[in-house]
Coordinates of N, CA and C in Angstrom, one line a residue:
M1 N -22.7 -0.9 6.2 CA -22.0 -2.1 6.5 C -20.7 -2.2 5.8
I2 N -20.6 -1.7 4.6 CA -19.3 -1.7 3.8 C -18.2 -0.9 4.5
A3 N -18.6 0.3 5.0 CA -17.6 1.1 5.6 C -17.1 0.4 6.9
L4 N -17.9 -0.2 7.6 CA -17.5 -1.0 8.8 C -16.6 -2.1 8.4
L5 N -16.9 -2.8 7.3 CA -16.1 -3.9 6.8 C -14.7 -3.4 6.4
V6 N -14.6 -2.2 5.8 CA -13.3 -1.6 5.4 C -12.5 -1.4 6.7
V7 N -13.1 -0.8 7.7 CA -12.4 -0.6 9.0 C -12.0 -1.9 9.6
A8 N -12.9 -2.9 9.6 CA -12.6 -4.2 10.1 C -11.4 -4.8 9.4
C9 N -11.4 -4.7 8.1 CA -10.2 -5.2 7.3 C -8.9 -4.5 7.6
E10 N -9.0 -3.2 7.8 CA -7.8 -2.5 8.2 C -7.3 -3.0 9.6
V11 N -8.2 -3.1 10.5 CA -7.8 -3.6 11.9 C -7.3 -5.0 11.8
A12 N -7.9 -5.8 11.0 CA -7.5 -7.2 10.9 C -6.1 -7.3 10.2
F13 N -5.9 -6.4 9.3 CA -4.5 -6.4 8.6 C -3.4 -6.2 9.7
W14 N -3.6 -5.2 10.5 CA -2.6 -5.0 11.6 C -2.6 -6.1 12.6
V15 N -3.7 -6.6 12.9 CA -3.7 -7.7 13.9 C -3.0 -8.9 13.3
L16 N -3.3 -9.3 12.0 CA -2.5 -10.4 11.4 C -1.0 -10.1 11.3
L17 N -0.7 -8.8 11.0 CA 0.7 -8.5 10.9 C 1.4 -8.6 12.3
V18 N 0.8 -8.1 13.3 CA 1.4 -8.3 14.7 C 1.5 -9.8 15.1
A19 N 0.4 -10.5 14.8 CA 0.4 -11.9 15.2 C 1.4 -12.7 14.3
G20 N 1.5 -12.4 13.1 CA 2.5 -13.1 12.2 C 3.9 -12.8 12.7
L21 N 4.2 -11.5 13.0 CA 5.6 -11.2 13.5 C 5.8 -11.8 14.9
A22 N 4.8 -11.9 15.7 CA 5.0 -12.5 17.0 C 5.3 -14.0 16.9
L23 N 4.6 -14.6 16.0 CA 4.9 -16.0 15.7 C 6.4 -16.2 15.2
R24 N 6.7 -15.3 14.3 CA 8.0 -15.3 13.6 C 9.2 -15.1 14.6
Y25 N 9.0 -14.1 15.5 CA 10.2 -13.7 16.3 C 10.0 -14.2 17.8
V26 N 8.9 -14.1 18.4 CA 8.7 -14.5 19.8 C 8.6 -16.0 19.9
A27 N 7.7 -16.6 19.1 CA 7.5 -18.0 19.2 C 8.6 -18.8 18.4
R28 N 9.4 -18.1 17.6 CA 10.4 -18.7 16.8 C 9.8 -19.7 15.8
K29 N 8.7 -19.4 15.2 CA 8.0 -20.2 14.2 C 7.9 -19.4 12.9
P30 N 9.0 -19.2 12.2 CA 8.9 -18.3 11.1 C 8.0 -18.8 10.0
R31 N 7.9 -20.1 9.8 CA 7.0 -20.6 8.7 C 5.5 -20.3 9.1
L32 N 5.2 -20.6 10.3 CA 3.8 -20.3 10.7 C 3.5 -18.8 10.7
G33 N 4.5 -18.0 11.1 CA 4.3 -16.6 11.0 C 4.1 -16.1 9.5
A34 N 4.9 -16.7 8.6 CA 4.7 -16.3 7.2 C 3.4 -16.8 6.7
A35 N 2.9 -18.0 7.1 CA 1.6 -18.5 6.7 C 0.5 -17.6 7.1
L36 N 0.6 -17.1 8.3 CA -0.4 -16.2 8.8 C -0.4 -14.9 8.0
L37 N 0.8 -14.4 7.7 CA 0.9 -13.1 6.9 C 0.4 -13.4 5.5
L38 N 0.5 -14.6 5.0 CA -0.1 -14.9 3.7 C -1.6 -14.9 3.7
C39 N -2.2 -14.9 4.9 CA -3.7 -14.9 5.0 C -4.2 -13.5 4.8
E40 N -3.4 -12.5 4.8 CA -3.9 -11.1 4.7 C -4.6 -10.8 3.4
P41 N -4.2 -11.4 2.3 CA -5.0 -11.1 1.1 C -6.4 -11.7 1.1
L42 N -6.7 -12.6 2.0 CA -8.0 -13.1 2.1 C -9.0 -12.0 2.6
L43 N -8.5 -11.1 3.4 CA -9.3 -10.0 3.9 C -9.8 -9.2 2.7
E44 N -9.0 -8.9 1.7 CA -9.4 -8.2 0.5 C -10.4 -9.0 -0.3
V45 N -10.2 -10.3 -0.4 CA -11.2 -11.1 -1.1 C -12.5 -11.0 -0.5
V46 N -12.6 -11.1 0.9 CA -13.8 -11.0 1.6 C -14.5 -9.7 1.3
L47 N -13.7 -8.6 1.4 CA -14.2 -7.3 1.2 C -14.8 -7.1 -0.3
L48 N -14.0 -7.7 -1.2 CA -14.5 -7.6 -2.6 C -15.8 -8.4 -2.8
V49 N -15.9 -9.6 -2.3 CA -17.1 -10.4 -2.4 C -18.3 -9.7 -1.8
V50 N -18.1 -9.2 -0.5 CA -19.2 -8.5 0.2 C -19.7 -7.3 -0.6
T51 N -18.7 -6.5 -1.1 CA -19.1 -5.3 -1.9 C -19.9 -5.7 -3.1
A52 N -19.4 -6.7 -3.8 CA -20.1 -7.2 -5.1 C -21.5 -7.7 -4.7
V53 N -21.6 -8.4 -3.7 CA -22.9 -9.0 -3.3 C -23.9 -7.8 -2.9
D54 N -23.3 -6.8 -2.2 CA -24.1 -5.7 -1.8 C -24.6 -4.9 -3.0
L55 N -23.8 -4.7 -4.0 CA -24.2 -4.1 -5.3 C -25.2 -5.0 -6.0
K56 N -25.0 -6.3 -6.0 CA -25.9 -7.2 -6.7 C -27.3 -7.2 -6.1
N57 N -27.3 -7.0 -4.8 CA -28.6 -7.0 -4.1 C -29.3 -5.7 -4.2
G58 N -28.8 -4.8 -5.0 CA -29.5 -3.6 -5.4 C -29.1 -2.4 -4.6
A59 N -28.0 -2.4 -3.8 CA -27.6 -1.3 -3.1 C -27.2 -0.2 -4.1
E60 N -27.5 1.0 -3.8 CA -27.1 2.2 -4.6 C -25.6 2.4 -4.4
P61 N -24.8 2.4 -5.5 CA -23.4 2.6 -5.3 C -23.1 4.0 -4.6
D62 N -22.3 4.0 -3.6 CA -22.0 5.3 -2.9 C -20.5 5.3 -2.5
W63 N -20.2 6.3 -1.7 CA -18.8 6.5 -1.3 C -18.2 5.2 -0.7
K64 N -19.0 4.5 0.0 CA -18.5 3.3 0.8 C -18.0 2.2 -0.2
H65 N -18.7 2.0 -1.3 CA -18.3 1.1 -2.3 C -17.0 1.5 -3.0
G66 N -16.9 2.8 -3.2 CA -15.7 3.3 -3.7 C -14.5 3.2 -2.8
L67 N -14.8 3.4 -1.5 CA -13.8 3.3 -0.5 C -13.3 1.8 -0.4
A68 N -14.2 0.9 -0.6 CA -13.8 -0.5 -0.6 C -12.8 -0.8 -1.7
A69 N -13.1 -0.3 -2.9 CA -12.2 -0.5 -4.1 C -10.9 0.1 -3.8
V70 N -10.9 1.3 -3.3 CA -9.6 2.1 -3.0 C -8.8 1.3 -2.0
Y71 N -9.5 0.8 -0.9 CA -8.8 0.1 0.1 C -8.1 -1.2 -0.5
I72 N -8.8 -1.9 -1.3 CA -8.2 -3.1 -1.9 C -7.1 -2.7 -2.8
G73 N -7.2 -1.7 -3.6 CA -6.1 -1.2 -4.4 C -4.9 -0.8 -3.7
F74 N -5.1 -0.1 -2.6 CA -3.9 0.3 -1.8 C -3.3 -0.8 -1.1
T75 N -4.1 -1.8 -0.7 CA -3.5 -3.0 0.0 C -2.7 -3.8 -1.0
V76 N -3.2 -3.9 -2.3 CA -2.4 -4.6 -3.3 C -1.1 -3.8 -3.6
G77 N -1.2 -2.5 -3.7 CA 0.0 -1.7 -4.1 C 1.0 -1.5 -3.0
L78 N 0.5 -1.4 -1.8 CA 1.4 -0.9 -0.7 C 1.5 -2.0 0.4
G79 N 0.6 -3.0 0.5 CA 0.6 -3.9 1.6 C 1.9 -4.7 1.7
H80 N 2.4 -5.3 0.7 CA 3.6 -6.1 0.8 C 4.8 -5.2 1.3
H81 N 5.0 -4.0 0.7 CA 6.0 -3.2 1.1 C 5.9 -2.8 2.6
T82 N 4.7 -2.5 3.1 CA 4.4 -2.2 4.5 C 4.8 -3.3 5.4
V83 N 4.4 -4.6 5.0 CA 4.8 -5.7 5.8 C 6.3 -5.9 5.9
K84 N 7.0 -5.7 4.7 CA 8.5 -5.8 4.7 C 9.1 -4.8 5.6
K85 N 8.6 -3.5 5.5 CA 9.2 -2.4 6.4 C 9.0 -2.7 7.8
V86 N 7.7 -3.1 8.2 CA 7.4 -3.3 9.6 C 8.3 -4.5 10.1
D87 N 8.4 -5.5 9.3 CA 9.2 -6.7 9.7 C 10.6 -6.3 9.9
A88 N 11.2 -5.6 9.1 CA 12.6 -5.1 9.2 C 12.7 -4.3 10.5
W89 N 11.8 -3.4 10.7 CA 11.9 -2.5 11.9 C 11.7 -3.3 13.2
V90 N 10.8 -4.3 13.2 CA 10.6 -5.1 14.4 C 11.9 -6.0 14.7
A91 N 12.4 -6.6 13.6 CA 13.6 -7.4 13.7 C 14.7 -6.6 14.3
H92 N 14.9 -5.4 13.9 CA 16.0 -4.5 14.3 C 15.7 -4.0 15.8
R93 N 14.5 -3.5 16.0 CA 14.2 -2.9 17.3 C 14.2 -3.8 18.5
W94 N 13.7 -5.0 18.3 CA 13.6 -5.9 19.4 C 14.3 -7.2 19.4
F95 N 14.8 -7.6 18.2 CA 15.4 -8.9 18.1 C 16.8 -8.9 17.5
G96 N 17.5 -7.8 17.5 CA 18.9 -7.8 17.1 C 19.2 -7.9 15.7
G97 N 18.2 -7.6 14.8 CA 18.4 -7.7 13.4 C 19.1 -6.4 12.9
P98 N 19.6 -6.5 11.7 CA 20.3 -5.3 11.1 C 19.3 -4.1 11.0
P99 N 19.8 -2.9 11.1 CA 18.9 -1.7 10.9 C 18.3 -1.7 9.5
P100 N 17.1 -1.3 9.4 CA 16.5 -1.2 8.1 C 17.2 -0.3 7.2
V101 N 17.2 -0.6 5.9 CA 18.0 0.3 4.9 C 17.2 1.6 4.8
K102 N 17.9 2.7 5.0 CA 17.3 4.0 4.8 C 17.4 4.4 3.3
P103 N 16.4 5.1 2.9 CA 16.4 5.5 1.5 C 17.6 6.5 1.3
P104 N 18.1 6.5 0.1 CA 19.2 7.4 -0.3 C 18.7 8.8 -0.2
K105 N 19.6 9.7 0.1 CA 19.2 11.1 0.2 C 19.4 12.0 -1.0
Y106 N 20.4 11.6 -1.8 CA 20.8 12.5 -2.9 C 20.9 11.8 -4.2
G107 N 20.9 12.6 -5.3 CA 21.3 12.2 -6.6 C 20.3 11.3 -7.3
M108 N 20.8 10.5 -8.2 CA 20.0 9.6 -9.0 C 19.5 8.4 -8.1
A109 N 20.3 8.0 -7.1 CA 19.8 7.0 -6.2 C 18.5 7.4 -5.5
R110 N 18.4 8.7 -5.1 CA 17.1 9.2 -4.6 C 16.0 9.2 -5.6
A111 N 16.4 9.6 -6.8 CA 15.4 9.6 -7.9 C 14.8 8.2 -8.1
I112 N 15.7 7.2 -8.2 CA 15.3 5.8 -8.4 C 14.3 5.4 -7.2
H113 N 14.7 5.7 -6.0 CA 13.9 5.4 -4.8 C 12.5 6.0 -5.0
E114 N 12.5 7.3 -5.4 CA 11.2 8.0 -5.6 C 10.3 7.3 -6.7
W115 N 11.0 6.9 -7.8 CA 10.2 6.2 -8.8 C 9.7 4.9 -8.4
R116 N 10.4 4.2 -7.5 CA 9.9 2.9 -7.0 C 8.7 3.2 -6.0
T117 N 8.8 4.2 -5.2 CA 7.7 4.5 -4.4 C 6.5 4.9 -5.2
A118 N 6.8 5.8 -6.2 CA 5.7 6.2 -7.1 C 5.0 5.0 -7.8
A119 N 5.8 4.0 -8.2 CA 5.3 2.8 -8.8 C 4.4 2.0 -7.9
R120 N 4.7 1.9 -6.6 CA 3.8 1.3 -5.7 C 2.5 2.0 -5.6
W121 N 2.5 3.4 -5.4 CA 1.3 4.1 -5.3 C 0.5 4.1 -6.6
I122 N 1.2 4.1 -7.7 CA 0.5 4.1 -9.0 C -0.2 2.7 -9.2
L123 N 0.5 1.7 -8.8 CA -0.1 0.3 -8.9 C -1.4 0.3 -8.0
A124 N -1.3 0.9 -6.8 CA -2.5 0.9 -5.9 C -3.6 1.7 -6.6
A125 N -3.3 2.8 -7.2 CA -4.4 3.6 -7.8 C -4.9 2.9 -9.1
V126 N -4.1 2.3 -9.9 CA -4.6 1.6 -11.1 C -5.5 0.4 -10.7
V127 N -5.1 -0.4 -9.6 CA -6.0 -1.5 -9.2 C -7.3 -0.9 -8.7
A128 N -7.3 0.2 -8.0 CA -8.5 0.8 -7.5 C -9.3 1.3 -8.7
L129 N -8.7 1.9 -9.7 CA -9.4 2.4 -10.9 C -10.1 1.2 -11.6
G130 N -9.3 0.1 -11.7 CA -9.9 -1.1 -12.4 C -11.1 -1.6 -11.6
L131 N -11.0 -1.7 -10.3 CA -12.1 -2.2 -9.5 C -13.3 -1.2 -9.6
L132 N -13.0 0.1 -9.5 CA -14.1 1.1 -9.6 C -14.8 1.0 -11.0
Q133 N -14.0 0.8 -12.1 CA -14.6 0.7 -13.4 C -15.4 -0.6 -13.5
A134 N -14.9 -1.7 -12.9 CA -15.7 -2.9 -12.9 C -17.0 -2.7 -12.2
A135 N -17.0 -2.0 -11.1 CA -18.2 -1.7 -10.3 C -19.2 -0.9 -11.2
I136 N -18.6 0.1 -11.9 CA -19.5 0.9 -12.8 C -20.1 0.1 -13.8
W137 N -19.4 -0.8 -14.5 CA -19.9 -1.7 -15.5 C -20.9 -2.7 -14.9
Y138 N -20.6 -3.1 -13.7 CA -21.5 -4.1 -13.0 C -22.9 -3.4 -12.6
V139 N -22.8 -2.2 -12.2 CA -24.1 -1.5 -11.9 C -24.9 -1.2 -13.2
G140 N -24.2 -0.9 -14.2 CA -24.8 -0.6 -15.5 C -25.0 0.9 -15.7
P141 N -25.5 1.2 -16.9 CA -25.6 2.7 -17.3 C -26.8 3.3 -16.5
D142 N -27.7 2.5 -16.0 CA -28.9 3.1 -15.4 C -28.7 3.5 -13.9
G143 N -27.6 3.0 -13.4 CA -27.3 3.2 -11.9 C -26.6 4.5 -11.7
A144 N -26.7 5.0 -10.4 CA -26.1 6.2 -10.0 C -24.6 5.9 -9.7
V145 N -23.7 6.2 -10.6 CA -22.3 5.8 -10.4 C -21.5 7.1 -10.2
G146 N -22.0 8.2 -9.9 CA -21.3 9.4 -9.7 C -20.2 9.4 -8.6
S147 N -20.6 8.7 -7.5 CA -19.6 8.6 -6.4 C -18.4 7.7 -6.8
L148 N -18.7 6.7 -7.6 CA -17.6 5.8 -8.0 C -16.7 6.6 -9.0
Q149 N -17.3 7.4 -9.9 CA -16.5 8.2 -10.8 C -15.7 9.2 -10.1
G150 N -16.3 9.7 -8.9 CA -15.5 10.7 -8.1 C -14.3 10.1 -7.5
W151 N -14.4 8.8 -7.1 CA -13.2 8.1 -6.6 C -12.2 7.9 -7.7
Q152 N -12.7 7.6 -8.9 CA -11.8 7.5 -10.0 C -10.9 8.7 -10.3
Q153 N -11.6 9.9 -10.2 CA -10.9 11.1 -10.3 C -9.8 11.3 -9.2
K154 N -10.1 10.9 -8.0 CA -9.2 11.0 -6.9 C -8.0 10.1 -7.2
M155 N -8.2 8.9 -7.8 CA -7.1 8.0 -8.1 C -6.2 8.6 -9.2
G156 N -6.9 9.3 -10.2 CA -6.1 10.0 -11.2 C -5.2 11.0 -10.6
L157 N -5.7 11.7 -9.6 CA -4.9 12.7 -8.9 C -3.8 12.1 -8.1
V158 N -4.0 10.9 -7.5 CA -2.9 10.2 -6.8 C -1.8 9.9 -7.8
I159 N -2.2 9.4 -9.0 CA -1.2 9.1 -10.0 C -0.4 10.3 -10.4
G160 N -1.1 11.4 -10.7 CA -0.5 12.6 -11.1 C 0.5 13.2 -10.1
I161 N 0.1 13.2 -8.8 CA 1.0 13.7 -7.8 C 2.2 12.8 -7.7
N162 N 2.1 11.5 -7.7 CA 3.3 10.7 -7.7 C 4.2 10.8 -8.9
L163 N 3.6 11.1 -10.0 CA 4.5 11.3 -11.2 C 5.2 12.6 -11.1
I164 N 4.6 13.6 -10.5 CA 5.2 14.9 -10.3 C 6.3 14.8 -9.3
I165 N 6.1 14.2 -8.2 CA 7.1 14.0 -7.2 C 8.3 13.3 -7.7
A166 N 8.1 12.1 -8.3 CA 9.2 11.3 -8.8 C 9.9 12.1 -10.0
G167 N 9.2 12.7 -10.8 CA 9.8 13.5 -11.9 C 10.6 14.7 -11.4
S168 N 10.2 15.3 -10.3 CA 10.9 16.4 -9.8 C 12.3 15.9 -9.2
Y169 N 12.3 14.7 -8.6 CA 13.6 14.2 -8.2 C 14.5 13.8 -9.3
T170 N 13.9 13.5 -10.4 CA 14.7 13.2 -11.6 C 15.3 14.4 -12.3
L171 N 14.4 15.4 -12.5 CA 14.8 16.6 -13.2 C 15.7 17.6 -12.3
F172 N 15.4 17.6 -11.0 CA 16.1 18.4 -10.1 C 16.6 17.6 -8.9
P173 N 17.6 16.7 -9.2 CA 18.1 15.9 -8.1 C 18.8 16.7 -7.0
K174 N 18.5 16.3 -5.8 CA 19.1 17.0 -4.6 C 20.6 16.6 -4.5
Q175 N 21.4 17.6 -4.5 CA 22.9 17.3 -4.4 C 23.3 17.2 -3.0
A176 N 24.3 16.3 -2.8 CA 24.9 16.1 -1.5 C 25.7 17.3 -1.1
P177 N 25.7 17.7 0.2 CA 26.6 18.8 0.6 C 28.0 18.4 0.4
K178 N 28.9 19.4 0.1 CA 30.3 19.1 -0.2 C 31.0 18.4 0.9
D179 N 30.6 18.6 2.1 CA 31.3 17.9 3.2 C 30.7 16.6 3.6
A180 N 29.6 16.2 2.9 CA 28.9 14.9 3.3 C 29.7 13.7 2.7
V181 N 29.6 12.6 3.5 CA 30.2 11.3 3.0 C 29.3 10.8 1.9
A182 N 29.9 10.2 0.9 CA 29.2 9.6 -0.2 C 28.1 8.7 0.3
D183 N 27.0 8.8 -0.3 CA 25.8 7.9 0.0 C 26.0 6.5 -0.5
R184 N 26.2 5.6 0.3 CA 26.5 4.2 -0.1 C 25.3 3.3 0.0
E185 N 24.2 3.8 0.6 CA 23.0 3.0 0.7 C 22.3 2.7 -0.6
P186 N 21.9 1.5 -0.9 CA 21.3 1.2 -2.2 C 19.8 1.7 -2.1
A187 N 19.2 2.0 -3.2 CA 17.8 2.3 -3.3 C 17.1 1.1 -2.9
D188 N 15.9 1.2 -2.2 CA 15.2 0.0 -1.8 C 14.6 -0.6 -3.1
R189 N 14.3 -1.9 -2.9 CA 13.7 -2.7 -4.0 C 12.2 -2.7 -3.9
L190 N 11.5 -3.0 -5.0 CA 10.1 -3.0 -5.0 C 9.6 -4.1 -4.2

């Protein structure tokens, strides 16, 4: 049931996003569209409550409970940025808005962009780690928490990979070709 709920939350995320953007641009009701987009965190609350109730009712913690925690973490860390990017793309593609800001390609501007990207992914992993640890404490020392601890290791790997990628752009910044025009695009914001 938990795995199906995670899938349902992901589908509902995109349905709410499309509906919110349709209200914003097609129906020209930006406040109503924004209100609908603000309902998206309710999906994660429902998933969290159902997962906690499932564990409380004696379900053995397994990969599905870990997946729920990871999904919530990634929605917290990456959801807002995803909504902003899709909104900018839709506004540009179909409604005459300005083109979305492209990430810088070279130098320290690119390194800053990579650190901001890493920060979003690290936030997602830390939230997932916290939820996984809360589930481990909730189940108690007598429960089989190996699958939850396995998800924690994967989140540690996500953090490590993002630190390596961002660090590599800092230590070895990509240099612009000599004939390239100076990169004037600002690094995106969190």
